Amino acid sequence: DAGVIQSPRHEVTEMGQEVTLRCKPISGHNSLFWYRQTMMRGLELLIYFNNNVPIDDSGMPEDRFSAKMPNASFSTLKIQPSEPRDSAVYFCASSTTANTEAFFGQGTRLTVV
Amino acid sequence: RKEVEQDPGPFNVPEGATVAFNCTYSNSASQSFFWYRQDCRKEPKLLMSVYSSGNEDGRFTAQLNRASQYISLLIRDSKLSDSATYLCVVNVDSSASKIIFGSGTRLSIRP
């Protein structure tokens, strides 16, 4: 298995633009997580899905952020409009059940200028 | 109060030293616990799970204290390659997969 695949690896965009981050979880995993990592705030859980259903989005910073999981093999995190303070590394992770290891993608490094 | 808290460090210790990290969690119903390691500009990766009875993997020992709601990681005979950020991880929701990471403790091993 190729592991969790995220795209793009790097994204530089101008303030106000829409940004879409993509994630393909490991096949057979039924939980998917989106995290954001910054030096100041560490690794923050934004939202997670179980069996494609959003369970908890309390970590989503504001309405500019939205996430979808249309099927078991694909998820998106969208920021519209983007702001410079959204600059961070965004990680997607997946796992099989609640009590097992979460596997991470390599992350998307987002820079909003 | 944060759901998972750990000392950010940095810890700077000589090669061969023993170093310990602690982490506290707020939800007494938490069921599973892990330590992850993250190298600079890389994704976090599982170092070891933490079991109620404590567990050891080579130079690494993890312990869980449910009464005081903390977990610990002990690294013996530290190597240069142990330099990394160590993340305490807790599943804070026993009915779902809410996996929360601590902010990480930076460890630097010097020759």
Tab-separated table of C-alpha atoms in Angstrom:
chain	number	residue	atom	x	y	z
A	1	ASP	CA	0.000	0.000	0.000
A	2	ALA	CA	1.262	3.481	-0.849
A	3	GLY	CA	0.180	4.938	2.473
A	4	VAL	CA	-1.839	8.101	2.941
A	5	ILE	CA	-1.437	10.326	-0.083
A	6	GLN	CA	-1.834	14.072	0.100
A	7	SER	CA	-1.725	16.641	-2.653
A	8	PRO	CA	-0.340	19.073	-3.350
A	9	ARG	CA	2.844	18.842	-1.267
A	10	HIS	CA	3.332	22.578	-1.427
A	11	GLU	CA	0.879	25.368	-2.169
A	12	VAL	CA	1.550	29.073	-2.382
A	13	THR	CA	-1.475	31.244	-2.944
A	14	GLU	CA	-2.570	34.821	-2.591
A	15	MET	CA	-4.823	36.015	0.159
A	16	GLY	CA	-8.463	35.696	-0.804
A	17	GLN	CA	-7.989	32.739	-3.102
A	18	GLU	CA	-9.661	29.382	-2.614
A	19	VAL	CA	-7.405	26.512	-1.593
A	20	THR	CA	-8.290	22.829	-1.823
A	21	LEU	CA	-6.193	20.159	-0.153
A	22	ARG	CA	-6.698	16.539	-1.050
A	23	CYS	CA	-6.220	13.255	0.748
A	24	LYS	CA	-6.433	9.601	-0.166
A	25	PRO	CA	-6.494	7.420	2.950
A	26	ILE	CA	-5.090	3.921	3.200
A	27	SER	CA	-7.486	1.421	1.670
A	28	GLY	CA	-9.624	-0.273	4.323
A	29	HIS	CA	-9.168	2.469	6.914
A	30	ASN	CA	-12.490	3.813	8.170
A	31	SER	CA	-11.318	6.865	10.112
A	32	LEU	CA	-9.825	9.961	8.526
A	33	PHE	CA	-8.385	12.994	10.270
A	34	TRP	CA	-7.329	16.464	9.174
A	35	TYR	CA	-4.712	18.221	11.318
A	36	ARG	CA	-2.999	21.589	11.051
A	37	GLN	CA	0.499	22.148	12.435
A	38	THR	CA	2.148	25.469	13.243
A	39	MET	CA	5.055	26.389	15.471
A	40	MET	CA	2.795	28.386	17.753
A	41	ARG	CA	-0.102	25.955	18.166
A	42	GLY	CA	1.410	22.555	17.461
A	43	LEU	CA	-0.673	19.811	15.843
A	44	GLU	CA	-4.381	20.695	15.994
A	45	LEU	CA	-7.198	18.318	15.077
A	46	LEU	CA	-9.501	20.154	12.674
A	47	ILE	CA	-12.069	17.482	11.830
A	48	TYR	CA	-12.390	13.723	11.650
A	49	PHE	CA	-14.622	11.289	9.803
A	50	ASN	CA	-15.764	7.760	10.618
A	51	ASN	CA	-17.053	5.767	7.650
A	52	ASN	CA	-17.161	8.962	5.559
A	53	VAL	CA	-19.345	10.785	8.084
A	54	PRO	CA	-17.999	13.900	9.839
A	55	ILE	CA	-18.024	13.175	13.556
A	56	ASP	CA	-16.454	16.233	15.133
A	57	ASP	CA	-15.580	19.463	13.373
A	58	SER	CA	-15.146	21.539	16.511
A	59	GLY	CA	-11.524	22.116	15.615
A	60	MET	CA	-12.310	23.862	12.360
A	61	PRO	CA	-11.199	27.426	13.032
A	62	GLU	CA	-14.010	29.244	11.237
A	63	ASP	CA	-16.546	29.047	8.459
A	64	ARG	CA	-13.895	29.649	5.839
A	65	PHE	CA	-12.828	26.046	6.401
A	66	SER	CA	-14.845	23.110	5.120
A	67	ALA	CA	-14.113	19.409	4.665
A	68	LYS	CA	-15.820	16.655	2.735
A	69	MET	CA	-15.439	12.934	2.336
A	70	PRO	CA	-17.591	11.867	-0.613
A	71	ASN	CA	-16.345	8.281	-0.482
A	72	ALA	CA	-14.022	6.011	1.454
A	73	SER	CA	-11.010	6.812	-0.700
A	74	PHE	CA	-11.051	10.586	-0.928
A	75	SER	CA	-11.344	13.669	1.246
A	76	THR	CA	-10.861	17.389	0.712
A	77	LEU	CA	-10.175	20.317	2.989
A	78	LYS	CA	-11.125	23.652	1.495
A	79	ILE	CA	-10.279	27.156	2.659
A	80	GLN	CA	-12.247	29.972	1.062
A	81	PRO	CA	-11.150	32.726	1.208
A	82	SER	CA	-7.640	32.022	2.396
A	83	GLU	CA	-5.765	34.353	4.741
A	84	PRO	CA	-2.061	34.643	5.641
A	85	ARG	CA	-2.756	33.207	9.129
A	86	ASP	CA	-3.861	29.973	7.463
A	87	SER	CA	-0.248	29.327	6.506
A	88	ALA	CA	0.705	25.995	8.079
A	89	VAL	CA	1.362	22.358	7.316
A	90	TYR	CA	-1.880	20.433	6.888
A	91	PHE	CA	-1.752	16.701	7.583
A	92	CYS	CA	-4.243	14.034	6.713
A	93	ALA	CA	-4.179	10.755	8.646
A	94	SER	CA	-6.184	7.541	8.601
A	95	SER	CA	-6.700	4.576	10.888
A	96	THR	CA	-8.729	1.385	11.076
A	97	THR	CA	-10.452	1.742	14.449
A	98	ALA	CA	-10.488	4.105	17.378
A	99	ASN	CA	-7.701	2.427	19.267
A	100	THR	CA	-5.142	1.785	16.591
A	101	GLU	CA	-2.294	3.704	15.027
A	102	ALA	CA	-3.032	6.703	12.818
A	103	PHE	CA	-0.926	6.835	9.665
A	104	PHE	CA	-0.047	10.251	8.328
A	105	GLY	CA	0.427	11.595	4.860
A	106	GLN	CA	3.464	13.702	4.130
A	107	GLY	CA	1.467	16.896	4.567
A	108	THR	CA	0.690	19.937	2.471
A	109	ARG	CA	2.756	23.014	3.248
A	110	LEU	CA	0.441	25.966	2.626
A	111	THR	CA	1.707	29.523	2.335
A	112	VAL	CA	-0.791	32.328	1.903
A	113	VAL	CA	0.801	35.633	0.901
B	1	ARG	CA	-7.376	23.343	29.970
B	2	LYS	CA	-5.941	21.559	26.944
B	3	GLU	CA	-7.037	17.970	26.421
B	4	VAL	CA	-3.443	16.796	26.175
B	5	GLU	CA	-0.528	18.724	27.650
B	6	GLN	CA	3.179	18.124	27.587
B	7	ASP	CA	6.336	20.056	28.353
B	8	PRO	CA	7.540	21.615	25.077
B	9	GLY	CA	11.177	21.441	26.091
B	10	PRO	CA	13.597	21.635	24.464
B	11	PHE	CA	15.539	18.935	26.248
B	12	ASN	CA	19.230	19.031	25.408
B	13	VAL	CA	21.072	16.018	26.790
B	14	PRO	CA	24.391	14.277	26.088
B	15	GLU	CA	24.587	11.035	24.198
B	16	GLY	CA	24.127	8.089	26.518
B	17	ALA	CA	21.934	9.967	28.977
B	18	THR	CA	18.517	8.872	30.164
B	19	VAL	CA	15.674	11.272	29.511
B	20	ALA	CA	12.007	11.176	30.491
B	21	PHE	CA	8.953	12.995	29.205
B	22	ASN	CA	5.576	13.298	30.867
B	23	CYS	CA	2.201	14.099	29.414
B	24	THR	CA	-1.151	14.723	31.094
B	25	TYR	CA	-4.641	14.263	29.684
B	26	SER	CA	-7.902	15.740	30.886
B	27	ASN	CA	-10.548	13.167	29.917
B	28	SER	CA	-10.618	10.318	32.415
B	29	ALA	CA	-12.602	8.215	29.913
B	30	SER	CA	-9.698	8.173	27.437
B	31	GLN	CA	-9.003	4.628	26.307
B	32	SER	CA	-5.878	4.519	24.221
B	33	PHE	CA	-2.541	6.240	24.384
B	34	PHE	CA	0.481	6.517	22.144
B	35	TRP	CA	3.825	8.182	21.707
B	36	TYR	CA	4.670	9.469	18.243
B	37	ARG	CA	7.937	10.779	16.935
B	38	GLN	CA	8.238	13.611	14.436
B	39	ASP	CA	11.446	14.515	12.655
B	40	CYS	CA	12.014	17.996	11.278
B	41	ARG	CA	9.763	18.710	8.278
B	42	LYS	CA	8.370	15.168	8.318
B	43	GLU	CA	5.069	13.639	9.295
B	44	PRO	CA	4.501	12.128	12.765
B	45	LYS	CA	5.056	8.391	13.042
B	46	LEU	CA	4.086	5.945	15.747
B	47	LEU	CA	6.869	5.248	18.228
B	48	MET	CA	4.925	2.998	20.567
B	49	SER	CA	1.533	2.370	22.067
B	50	VAL	CA	1.127	2.762	25.821
B	51	TYR	CA	-0.520	-0.081	27.705
B	52	SER	CA	-1.976	-0.047	31.199
B	53	SER	CA	0.687	-2.416	32.451
B	54	GLY	CA	3.483	-0.383	30.928
B	55	ASN	CA	5.560	-1.567	28.015
B	56	GLU	CA	9.112	-1.569	26.817
B	57	ASP	CA	10.642	-1.567	23.351
B	58	GLY	CA	14.397	-1.712	23.469
B	59	ARG	CA	15.654	1.521	25.014
B	60	PHE	CA	12.146	2.983	25.209
B	61	THR	CA	9.731	2.471	28.100
B	62	ALA	CA	6.193	3.841	28.216
B	63	GLN	CA	4.026	3.991	31.307
B	64	LEU	CA	0.413	4.923	31.985
B	65	ASN	CA	-0.943	6.226	35.279
B	66	ARG	CA	-4.723	6.352	35.006
B	67	ALA	CA	-5.254	7.641	38.552
B	68	SER	CA	-3.163	10.723	37.880
B	69	GLN	CA	-4.017	10.832	34.182
B	70	TYR	CA	-0.528	10.976	32.810
B	71	ILE	CA	1.671	8.952	30.542
B	72	SER	CA	5.433	8.925	30.381
B	73	LEU	CA	8.197	7.994	27.989
B	74	LEU	CA	11.669	7.019	29.147
B	75	ILE	CA	14.591	6.821	26.750
B	76	ARG	CA	17.714	5.077	28.036
B	77	ASP	CA	21.209	5.285	26.561
B	78	SER	CA	20.114	8.040	24.198
B	79	LYS	CA	21.572	8.158	20.694
B	80	LEU	CA	22.140	11.083	18.355
B	81	SER	CA	19.415	9.628	16.162
B	82	ASP	CA	16.882	10.061	18.977
B	83	SER	CA	16.876	13.817	18.336
B	84	ALA	CA	13.312	14.625	17.313
B	85	THR	CA	10.021	15.933	18.650
B	86	TYR	CA	8.054	13.430	20.727
B	87	LEU	CA	4.285	13.748	20.660
B	88	CYS	CA	1.950	12.424	23.306
B	89	VAL	CA	-1.267	11.131	21.728
B	90	VAL	CA	-4.586	10.290	23.372
B	91	ASN	CA	-7.857	8.983	22.040
B	92	VAL	CA	-10.091	11.197	24.170
B	93	ASP	CA	-13.415	9.754	23.008
B	94	SER	CA	-13.988	6.101	23.787
B	95	SER	CA	-16.911	5.873	21.365
B	96	ALA	CA	-15.203	7.394	18.367
B	97	SER	CA	-11.801	8.159	16.944
B	98	LYS	CA	-10.993	11.553	18.410
B	99	ILE	CA	-7.204	11.359	18.453
B	100	ILE	CA	-5.619	14.403	20.066
B	101	PHE	CA	-1.925	15.246	19.960
B	102	GLY	CA	0.048	17.110	22.554
B	103	SER	CA	2.158	19.990	21.325
B	104	GLY	CA	5.296	17.875	21.424
B	105	THR	CA	8.541	17.842	23.367
B	106	ARG	CA	11.695	18.646	21.452
B	107	LEU	CA	14.687	16.480	22.256
B	108	SER	CA	18.204	17.240	21.119
B	109	ILE	CA	21.005	14.778	21.796
B	110	ARG	CA	24.513	16.232	21.735
B	111	PRO	CA	27.695	14.237	21.104
